[in-house]
PDB file of C-alpha atoms in Angstrom:
ATOM      1  CA  MET A  30     -16.423  16.053  15.869  1.00 32.00           C
ATOM      2  CA  ILE A  31     -17.547  17.623  12.597  1.00 34.00           C
ATOM      3  CA  GLY A  32     -21.205  18.547  12.365  1.00 31.00           C
ATOM      4  CA  GLY A  33     -23.632  20.442  10.166  1.00 31.00           C
ATOM      5  CA  SER A  34     -24.283  20.154   6.451  1.00 32.00           C
ATOM      6  CA  LEU A  35     -22.844  21.360   3.196  1.00 36.00           C
ATOM      7  CA  GLY A  36     -25.223  22.113   0.330  1.00 33.00           C
ATOM      8  CA  ILE A  37     -23.897  21.136  -3.109  1.00 34.00           C
ATOM      9  CA  GLY A  38     -25.820  20.806  -6.350  1.00 34.00           C
ATOM     10  CA  ARG A  39     -29.423  19.665  -5.946  1.00 30.00           C
ATOM     11  CA  GLY A  40     -28.935  17.881  -2.618  1.00 33.00           C
ATOM     12  CA  SER A  41     -27.543  18.390   0.833  1.00 33.00           C
ATOM     13  CA  ILE A  42     -24.550  16.511   2.199  1.00 36.00           C
ATOM     14  CA  SER A  43     -24.403  15.517   5.820  1.00 38.00           C
ATOM     15  CA  THR A  44     -21.032  16.292   7.354  1.00 46.00           C
ATOM     16  CA  GLY A  45     -22.006  14.750  10.690  1.00 52.00           C
ATOM     17  CA  HIS A  46     -19.908  11.614  10.217  1.00 69.00           C
ATOM     18  CA  SER A  47     -16.789  11.620  12.349  1.00 84.00           C
ATOM     19  CA  VAL A  48     -13.990   9.125  11.916  1.00 90.00           C
ATOM     20  CA  PRO A  49     -13.912   6.914  15.051  1.00 91.00           C
ATOM     21  CA  VAL A  50     -10.102   6.629  15.338  1.00 95.00           C
ATOM     22  CA  THR A  51      -8.076   9.839  15.579  1.00 95.00           C
ATOM     23  CA  ASP A  52      -4.953   8.648  17.404  1.00 96.00           C
ATOM     24  CA  LYS A  53      -1.924   9.129  15.109  1.00 94.00           C
ATOM     25  CA  LEU A  54      -4.194  10.300  12.271  1.00 95.00           C
ATOM     26  CA  ILE A  55      -1.839  12.619  10.390  1.00 92.00           C
ATOM     27  CA  LEU A  56      -3.768  13.172   7.138  1.00 93.00           C
ATOM     28  CA  TRP A  57      -7.538  13.223   6.606  1.00 96.00           C
ATOM     29  CA  LEU A  58      -8.878  14.449   3.281  1.00 96.00           C
ATOM     30  CA  ARG A  59     -12.639  14.574   2.654  1.00 95.00           C
ATOM     31  CA  SER A  60     -14.132  15.731  -0.618  1.00 94.00           C
ATOM     32  CA  ASP A  61     -17.016  17.564   1.059  1.00 92.00           C
ATOM     33  CA  LEU A  62     -14.711  19.505   3.397  1.00 92.00           C
ATOM     34  CA  GLY A  63     -11.691  21.706   2.814  1.00 93.00           C
ATOM     35  CA  THR A  64     -11.658  21.852  -0.974  1.00 94.00           C
ATOM     36  CA  GLU A  65     -10.561  25.168  -2.494  1.00 96.00           C
ATOM     37  CA  VAL A  66     -12.015  25.362  -5.981  1.00 95.00           C
ATOM     38  CA  SER A  67     -11.426  27.720  -8.888  1.00 95.00           C
ATOM     39  CA  SER A  68     -13.430  27.229 -12.100  1.00 94.00           C
ATOM     40  CA  ASN A  69     -14.383  23.762 -10.850  1.00 93.00           C
ATOM     41  CA  LYS A  70     -10.699  22.808 -10.462  1.00 96.00           C
ATOM     42  CA  VAL A  71      -9.386  21.826  -7.022  1.00 96.00           C
ATOM     43  CA  VAL A  72      -6.520  24.147  -6.101  1.00 96.00           C
ATOM     44  CA  ALA A  73      -6.126  22.708  -2.584  1.00 96.00           C
ATOM     45  CA  TRP A  74      -7.557  19.839  -0.544  1.00 96.00           C
ATOM     46  CA  LYS A  75      -7.160  20.764   3.115  1.00 95.00           C
ATOM     47  CA  ASP A  76      -6.456  18.313   5.898  1.00 95.00           C
ATOM     48  CA  GLN A  77      -9.186  17.679   8.503  1.00 94.00           C
ATOM     49  CA  SER A  78      -7.000  15.849  11.041  1.00 93.00           C
ATOM     50  CA  GLY A  79      -5.813  18.992  12.772  1.00 91.00           C
ATOM     51  CA  LYS A  80      -2.252  18.542  11.502  1.00 88.00           C
ATOM     52  CA  PHE A  81      -2.808  21.265   8.853  1.00 84.00           C
ATOM     53  CA  ILE A  82      -1.378  19.189   6.023  1.00 87.00           C
ATOM     54  CA  SER A  83      -2.780  20.075   2.611  1.00 87.00           C
ATOM     55  CA  ALA A  84      -2.718  18.607  -0.874  1.00 94.00           C
ATOM     56  CA  SER A  85      -2.428  21.279  -3.547  1.00 94.00           C
ATOM     57  CA  ASN A  86      -1.317  22.154  -7.067  1.00 94.00           C
ATOM     58  CA  THR A  87      -0.855  25.588  -8.646  1.00 94.00           C
ATOM     59  CA  ALA A  88      -0.682  24.181 -12.207  1.00 93.00           C
ATOM     60  CA  THR A  89      -4.207  24.509 -13.626  1.00 94.00           C
ATOM     61  CA  SER A  90      -3.681  21.762 -16.211  1.00 91.00           C
ATOM     62  CA  GLU A  91      -2.822  19.248 -13.489  1.00 92.00           C
ATOM     63  CA  GLN A  92      -5.552  20.086 -10.979  1.00 95.00           C
ATOM     64  CA  PRO A  93      -8.307  17.499 -10.421  1.00 95.00           C
ATOM     65  CA  TRP A  94     -11.887  18.661 -10.817  1.00 94.00           C
ATOM     66  CA  LEU A  95     -14.730  18.600  -8.315  1.00 94.00           C
ATOM     67  CA  SER A  96     -17.806  16.565  -9.209  1.00 90.00           C
ATOM     68  CA  SER A  97     -20.712  17.552  -6.979  1.00 81.00           C
ATOM     69  CA  SER A  98     -22.878  14.418  -7.054  1.00 66.00           C
ATOM     70  CA  ALA A  99     -20.790  11.410  -8.034  1.00 68.00           C
ATOM     71  CA  TRP A 100     -21.987   9.278  -5.109  1.00 76.00           C
ATOM     72  CA  GLU A 101     -25.604   8.329  -4.487  1.00 68.00           C
ATOM     73  CA  ASN A 102     -25.843  10.305  -1.235  1.00 74.00           C
ATOM     74  CA  TRP A 103     -24.644  13.562  -2.812  1.00 82.00           C
ATOM     75  CA  ILE A 104     -21.066  13.314  -1.639  1.00 90.00           C
ATOM     76  CA  PRO A 105     -18.749  15.061  -4.134  1.00 92.00           C
ATOM     77  CA  THR A 106     -15.547  13.546  -5.494  1.00 93.00           C
ATOM     78  CA  LEU A 107     -12.260  14.724  -6.969  1.00 95.00           C
ATOM     79  CA  GLY A 108     -11.843  13.580 -10.561  1.00 93.00           C
ATOM     80  CA  PHE A 109      -8.513  12.350 -11.959  1.00 92.00           C
ATOM     81  CA  ASN A 110      -8.070  11.559 -15.663  1.00 87.00           C
ATOM     82  CA  GLY A 111      -4.471  10.341 -15.762  1.00 80.00           C
ATOM     83  CA  LYS A 112      -3.026  13.860 -15.842  1.00 84.00           C
ATOM     84  CA  ASN A 113      -4.106  15.244 -12.474  1.00 89.00           C
ATOM     85  CA  LEU A 114      -2.146  15.268  -9.217  1.00 90.00           C
ATOM     86  CA  LEU A 115      -1.855  17.046  -5.886  1.00 93.00           C
ATOM     87  CA  SER A 116       1.321  17.525  -3.846  1.00 92.00           C
ATOM     88  CA  VAL A 117       1.006  16.754  -0.143  1.00 91.00           C
ATOM     89  CA  ASN A 118       3.016  19.100   2.074  1.00 80.00           C
ATOM     90  CA  SER A 119       4.664  18.345   5.424  1.00 77.00           C
ATOM     91  CA  LEU A 120       3.780  14.646   5.519  1.00 79.00           C
ATOM     92  CA  SER A 121       7.005  13.252   6.980  1.00 75.00           C
ATOM     93  CA  SER A 122       7.919  10.590   9.492  1.00 77.00           C
ATOM     94  CA  SER A 123      10.662   8.231  10.543  1.00 77.00           C
ATOM     95  CA  VAL A 124       8.307   5.801  12.286  1.00 78.00           C
ATOM     96  CA  GLY A 125       7.878   3.368   9.419  1.00 84.00           C
ATOM     97  CA  ASN A 126       4.478   1.947  10.452  1.00 92.00           C
ATOM     98  CA  TYR A 127       1.429   3.201   8.566  1.00 93.00           C
ATOM     99  CA  THR A 128      -2.225   2.460   7.912  1.00 96.00           C
ATOM    100  CA  ALA A 129      -3.935   4.158   4.981  1.00 96.00           C
ATOM    101  CA  PHE A 130      -7.441   4.151   3.505  1.00 97.00           C
ATOM    102  CA  PHE A 131      -8.427   5.299   0.005  1.00 97.00           C
ATOM    103  CA  ILE A 132     -12.127   5.645  -0.878  1.00 96.00           C
ATOM    104  CA  HIS A 133     -12.335   5.867  -4.644  1.00 94.00           C
ATOM    105  CA  ASP A 134     -13.946   4.937  -7.960  1.00 92.00           C
ATOM    106  CA  ARG A 135     -11.644   3.402 -10.579  1.00 90.00           C
ATOM    107  CA  ASN A 136     -12.325   3.844 -14.287  1.00 85.00           C
ATOM    108  CA  ASP A 137     -10.127   1.098 -15.691  1.00 76.00           C
ATOM    109  CA  THR A 138      -7.665  -1.675 -14.954  1.00 66.00           C
ATOM    110  CA  GLY A 139      -4.585  -2.818 -16.797  1.00 62.00           C
ATOM    111  CA  THR A 140      -2.530   0.346 -16.387  1.00 72.00           C
ATOM    112  CA  ASP A 141      -0.088   1.044 -13.555  1.00 81.00           C
ATOM    113  CA  GLU A 142      -1.651   3.726 -11.336  1.00 88.00           C
ATOM    114  CA  MET A 143      -0.772   5.245  -7.959  1.00 90.00           C
ATOM    115  CA  PHE A 144      -2.885   6.518  -5.093  1.00 92.00           C
ATOM    116  CA  LEU A 145       0.108   8.064  -3.311  1.00 91.00           C
ATOM    117  CA  ASP A 146       3.836   8.141  -4.073  1.00 89.00           C
ATOM    118  CA  VAL A 147       6.628   9.109  -1.666  1.00 87.00           C
ATOM    119  CA  GLU A 148      10.080  10.178  -2.863  1.00 77.00           C
ATOM    120  CA  PHE A 149      12.315   9.203   0.071  1.00 72.00           C
ATOM    121  CA  GLY A 150      11.669   5.808   1.568  1.00 68.00           C
ATOM    122  CA  ARG A 151      10.332   4.792  -1.875  1.00 70.00           C
ATOM    123  CA  LEU A 152       6.894   4.095  -0.518  1.00 85.00           C
ATOM    124  CA  VAL A 153       4.115   3.687  -3.079  1.00 87.00           C
ATOM    125  CA  PHE A 154       0.435   2.918  -2.605  1.00 91.00           C
ATOM    126  CA  PHE A 155      -0.529   1.364  -5.928  1.00 90.00           C
ATOM    127  CA  ALA A 156      -4.074   1.345  -7.253  1.00 90.00           C
ATOM    128  CA  ASP A 157      -2.664  -0.891  -9.973  1.00 89.00           C
ATOM    129  CA  VAL A 158       0.738  -2.507 -10.475  1.00 86.00           C
ATOM    130  CA  THR A 159       0.961  -5.219 -13.151  1.00 81.00           C
ATOM    131  CA  ASN A 160      -2.855  -5.500 -13.085  1.00 84.00           C
ATOM    132  CA  LYS A 161      -2.967  -5.954  -9.310  1.00 90.00           C
ATOM    133  CA  ILE A 162      -3.529  -3.751  -6.301  1.00 91.00           C
ATOM    134  CA  GLY A 163      -0.281  -3.503  -4.386  1.00 92.00           C
ATOM    135  CA  TYR A 164       2.542  -1.462  -2.920  1.00 91.00           C
ATOM    136  CA  GLY A 165       6.077  -0.410  -3.747  1.00 89.00           C
ATOM    137  CA  THR A 166       9.229   0.099  -1.694  1.00 85.00           C
ATOM    138  CA  SER A 167      12.915   0.601  -2.413  1.00 79.00           C
ATOM    139  CA  ALA A 168      13.188  -3.183  -2.664  1.00 80.00           C
ATOM    140  CA  ALA A 169      10.449  -3.939  -5.208  1.00 86.00           C
ATOM    141  CA  ASN A 170       6.927  -3.320  -6.455  1.00 89.00           C
ATOM    142  CA  THR A 171       4.526  -6.010  -5.275  1.00 92.00           C
ATOM    143  CA  GLY A 172       1.046  -6.860  -6.556  1.00 92.00           C
ATOM    144  CA  ILE A 173      -1.222  -8.557  -4.040  1.00 94.00           C
ATOM    145  CA  ALA A 174      -4.631  -9.228  -5.624  1.00 92.00           C
ATOM    146  CA  ASN A 175      -6.524  -8.701  -8.880  1.00 90.00           C
ATOM    147  CA  ASN A 176      -7.875  -5.229  -9.463  1.00 87.00           C
ATOM    148  CA  ILE A 177     -11.462  -4.181 -10.053  1.00 89.00           C
ATOM    149  CA  THR A 178     -13.201  -1.048 -11.322  1.00 89.00           C
ATOM    150  CA  GLY A 179     -16.015   0.878  -9.687  1.00 91.00           C
ATOM    151  CA  LYS A 180     -16.714   2.407  -6.298  1.00 92.00           C
ATOM    152  CA  GLN A 181     -14.741   0.791  -3.508  1.00 94.00           C
ATOM    153  CA  TYR A 182     -12.286   1.382  -0.706  1.00 95.00           C
ATOM    154  CA  VAL A 183      -8.935  -0.209  -0.048  1.00 96.00           C
ATOM    155  CA  SER A 184      -6.715  -0.042   3.001  1.00 97.00           C
ATOM    156  CA  TYR A 185      -3.064  -0.741   3.641  1.00 96.00           C
ATOM    157  CA  LYS A 186      -1.167  -1.760   6.755  1.00 95.00           C
ATOM    158  CA  LEU A 187       2.563  -1.274   6.228  1.00 93.00           C
ATOM    159  CA  ASP A 188       4.387  -2.613   9.278  1.00 93.00           C
ATOM    160  CA  SER A 189       8.132  -2.188   8.860  1.00 89.00           C
ATOM    161  CA  THR A 190       8.734  -3.263  12.458  1.00 91.00           C
ATOM    162  CA  ASN A 191       7.629  -6.771  11.522  1.00 94.00           C
ATOM    163  CA  ASN A 192       8.315  -6.385   7.776  1.00 93.00           C
ATOM    164  CA  VAL A 193       4.715  -7.184   6.790  1.00 95.00           C
ATOM    165  CA  ALA A 194       2.371  -5.407   4.359  1.00 94.00           C
ATOM    166  CA  SER A 195      -1.347  -6.206   4.420  1.00 96.00           C
ATOM    167  CA  ILE A 196      -3.922  -4.952   1.907  1.00 96.00           C
ATOM    168  CA  TYR A 197      -7.709  -4.978   2.316  1.00 96.00           C
ATOM    169  CA  ARG A 198     -10.652  -4.243   0.031  1.00 96.00           C
ATOM    170  CA  GLY A 199     -14.006  -3.466   1.589  1.00 94.00           C
ATOM    171  CA  GLY A 200     -12.692  -4.552   4.964  1.00 93.00           C
ATOM    172  CA  SER A 201     -11.623  -8.030   3.787  1.00 95.00           C
ATOM    173  CA  LEU A 202      -7.973  -9.026   3.695  1.00 96.00           C
ATOM    174  CA  LEU A 203      -6.725  -9.513   0.125  1.00 96.00           C
ATOM    175  CA  GLY A 204      -3.255 -10.725   1.021  1.00 96.00           C
ATOM    176  CA  THR A 205       0.078  -9.934   2.598  1.00 96.00           C
ATOM    177  CA  GLY A 206       3.630  -9.308   1.475  1.00 95.00           C
ATOM    178  CA  THR A 207       7.085  -8.524   2.808  1.00 93.00           C
ATOM    179  CA  ILE A 208       8.455  -5.005   3.206  1.00 90.00           C
ATOM    180  CA  PRO A 209      11.783  -3.574   4.418  1.00 87.00           C
ATOM    181  CA  SER A 210      12.079  -0.717   6.908  1.00 84.00           C
ATOM    182  CA  ILE A 211      10.315   2.303   5.392  1.00 85.00           C
ATOM    183  CA  PHE A 212       9.696   5.954   6.189  1.00 81.00           C
ATOM    184  CA  ILE A 213       8.140   9.039   4.614  1.00 84.00           C
ATOM    185  CA  GLY A 214      10.294  11.847   3.281  1.00 80.00           C
ATOM    186  CA  GLY A 215      10.782  14.183   0.336  1.00 78.00           C
ATOM    187  CA  ARG A 216       8.018  14.875  -2.136  1.00 79.00           C
ATOM    188  CA  LYS A 217       4.629  13.218  -1.711  1.00 87.00           C
ATOM    189  CA  VAL A 218       2.120  13.171  -4.568  1.00 90.00           C
ATOM    190  CA  LEU A 219      -1.509  12.090  -4.610  1.00 91.00           C
ATOM    191  CA  GLY A 220      -2.687  10.667  -7.913  1.00 89.00           C
ATOM    192  CA  ALA A 221       0.641  10.256  -9.741  1.00 86.00           C
ATOM    193  CA  ARG A 222       4.374   9.644  -9.410  1.00 81.00           C
ATOM    194  CA  PHE A 223       6.347  12.237  -7.402  1.00 77.00           C
ATOM    195  CA  SER A 224       8.669  12.934 -10.341  1.00 69.00           C
ATOM    196  CA  GLY A 225       5.892  13.650 -12.822  1.00 67.00           C
ATOM    197  CA  GLY A 226       2.508  12.604 -14.190  1.00 62.00           C
ATOM    198  CA  THR A 227       3.386   8.975 -14.952  1.00 69.00           C
ATOM    199  CA  PHE A 228       1.518   6.076 -13.311  1.00 81.00           C
ATOM    200  CA  ALA A 229      -1.355   8.539 -12.901  1.00 86.00           C
ATOM    201  CA  PHE A 230      -4.641   7.548 -11.317  1.00 89.00           C
ATOM    202  CA  SER A 231      -7.775   7.430 -13.490  1.00 89.00           C
ATOM    203  CA  GLY A 232     -11.069   7.770 -11.653  1.00 90.00           C
ATOM    204  CA  SER A 233     -12.138   9.711  -8.590  1.00 92.00           C
ATOM    205  CA  MET A 234     -11.122   9.986  -4.942  1.00 94.00           C
ATOM    206  CA  THR A 235     -13.523  10.840  -2.166  1.00 95.00           C
ATOM    207  CA  GLU A 236     -11.611  10.391   1.070  1.00 96.00           C
ATOM    208  CA  VAL A 237      -8.088   9.599   2.269  1.00 96.00           C
ATOM    209  CA  LEU A 238      -7.147   8.580   5.820  1.00 97.00           C
ATOM    210  CA  PHE A 239      -3.484   8.202   6.756  1.00 95.00           C
ATOM    211  CA  TYR A 240      -2.290   6.989  10.163  1.00 95.00           C
ATOM    212  CA  GLU A 241       1.220   6.987  11.550  1.00 93.00           C
ATOM    213  CA  LYS A 242       0.728   3.604  13.203  1.00 95.00           C
ATOM    214  CA  ILE A 243      -0.660   0.119  12.633  1.00 96.00           C
ATOM    215  CA  LEU A 244      -4.313   0.134  13.625  1.00 97.00           C
ATOM    216  CA  THR A 245      -5.508  -2.632  15.921  1.00 96.00           C
ATOM    217  CA  ASP A 246      -8.216  -5.043  14.752  1.00 95.00           C
ATOM    218  CA  ASN A 247     -10.831  -3.115  16.741  1.00 96.00           C
ATOM    219  CA  GLU A 248      -9.652   0.203  15.288  1.00 97.00           C
ATOM    220  CA  MET A 249      -9.701  -1.223  11.765  1.00 96.00           C
ATOM    221  CA  SER A 250     -13.245  -2.476  12.337  1.00 95.00           C
ATOM    222  CA  GLY A 251     -14.323   0.965  13.550  1.00 96.00           C
ATOM    223  CA  VAL A 252     -12.917   2.758  10.497  1.00 97.00           C
ATOM    224  CA  HIS A 253     -14.341   0.100   8.156  1.00 95.00           C
ATOM    225  CA  ASN A 254     -17.808   0.607   9.666  1.00 95.00           C
ATOM    226  CA  TYR A 255     -17.458   4.397   9.354  1.00 95.00           C
ATOM    227  CA  ILE A 256     -16.601   4.100   5.645  1.00 95.00           C
ATOM    228  CA  LYS A 257     -19.322   1.536   4.887  1.00 93.00           C
ATOM    229  CA  ASP A 258     -21.973   3.656   6.610  1.00 91.00           C
ATOM    230  CA  ARG A 259     -20.900   6.933   5.039  1.00 91.00           C
ATOM    231  CA  TYR A 260     -20.434   5.670   1.485  1.00 91.00           C
ATOM    232  CA  LYS A 261     -22.954   2.810   1.455  1.00 88.00           C
ATOM    233  CA  LEU A 262     -20.294   0.355   0.366  1.00 87.00           C
TER     234      LEU A 262
END
């Protein structure tokens, strides 16, 4: 469990919150922990899951920036303006079942934007695809529900065993779709397409949780409650 506090700006951030589900948690990025910053630019965002997976970028012009007080309770965020991205190293799997959470603040709608893109397996977590929140695979890009701006969190269950994708906002199911068998391989990019800065995210990200399994209803409820309590959503 993580404890203590991290002083940033005029306030103090509690780091006492601990995610309630750690089984098969392979990537955990928190904006108040593990950020390496140079001239207010985030060089690396280090994993807190114990798997030692980091998101980083050596290109200064593409690095997101750290905002120290973007949330009401003094939690910092990483800012993305449509040109920023971080490459995620060593995130690979052949399992094909995943649950992911993205806590974020979107600036606009109407432009195709990605939370996370994966080269092999063609797995995309879309913040916006054809004006809808959705996902992409080698078969197709699929929009599930209308998008909104502002502070929020969305979660994805991608179950290639049963060929079902489910997307939630704020803990409520938005809809489901069909997916083929999927896996994670090759380049992984947070905030833009793996092959470059297209479909880039515009807004800020505060936390990312990525599980190599489908969470049960009780596990989903536990993580939802953790996020709602921590971010007052």
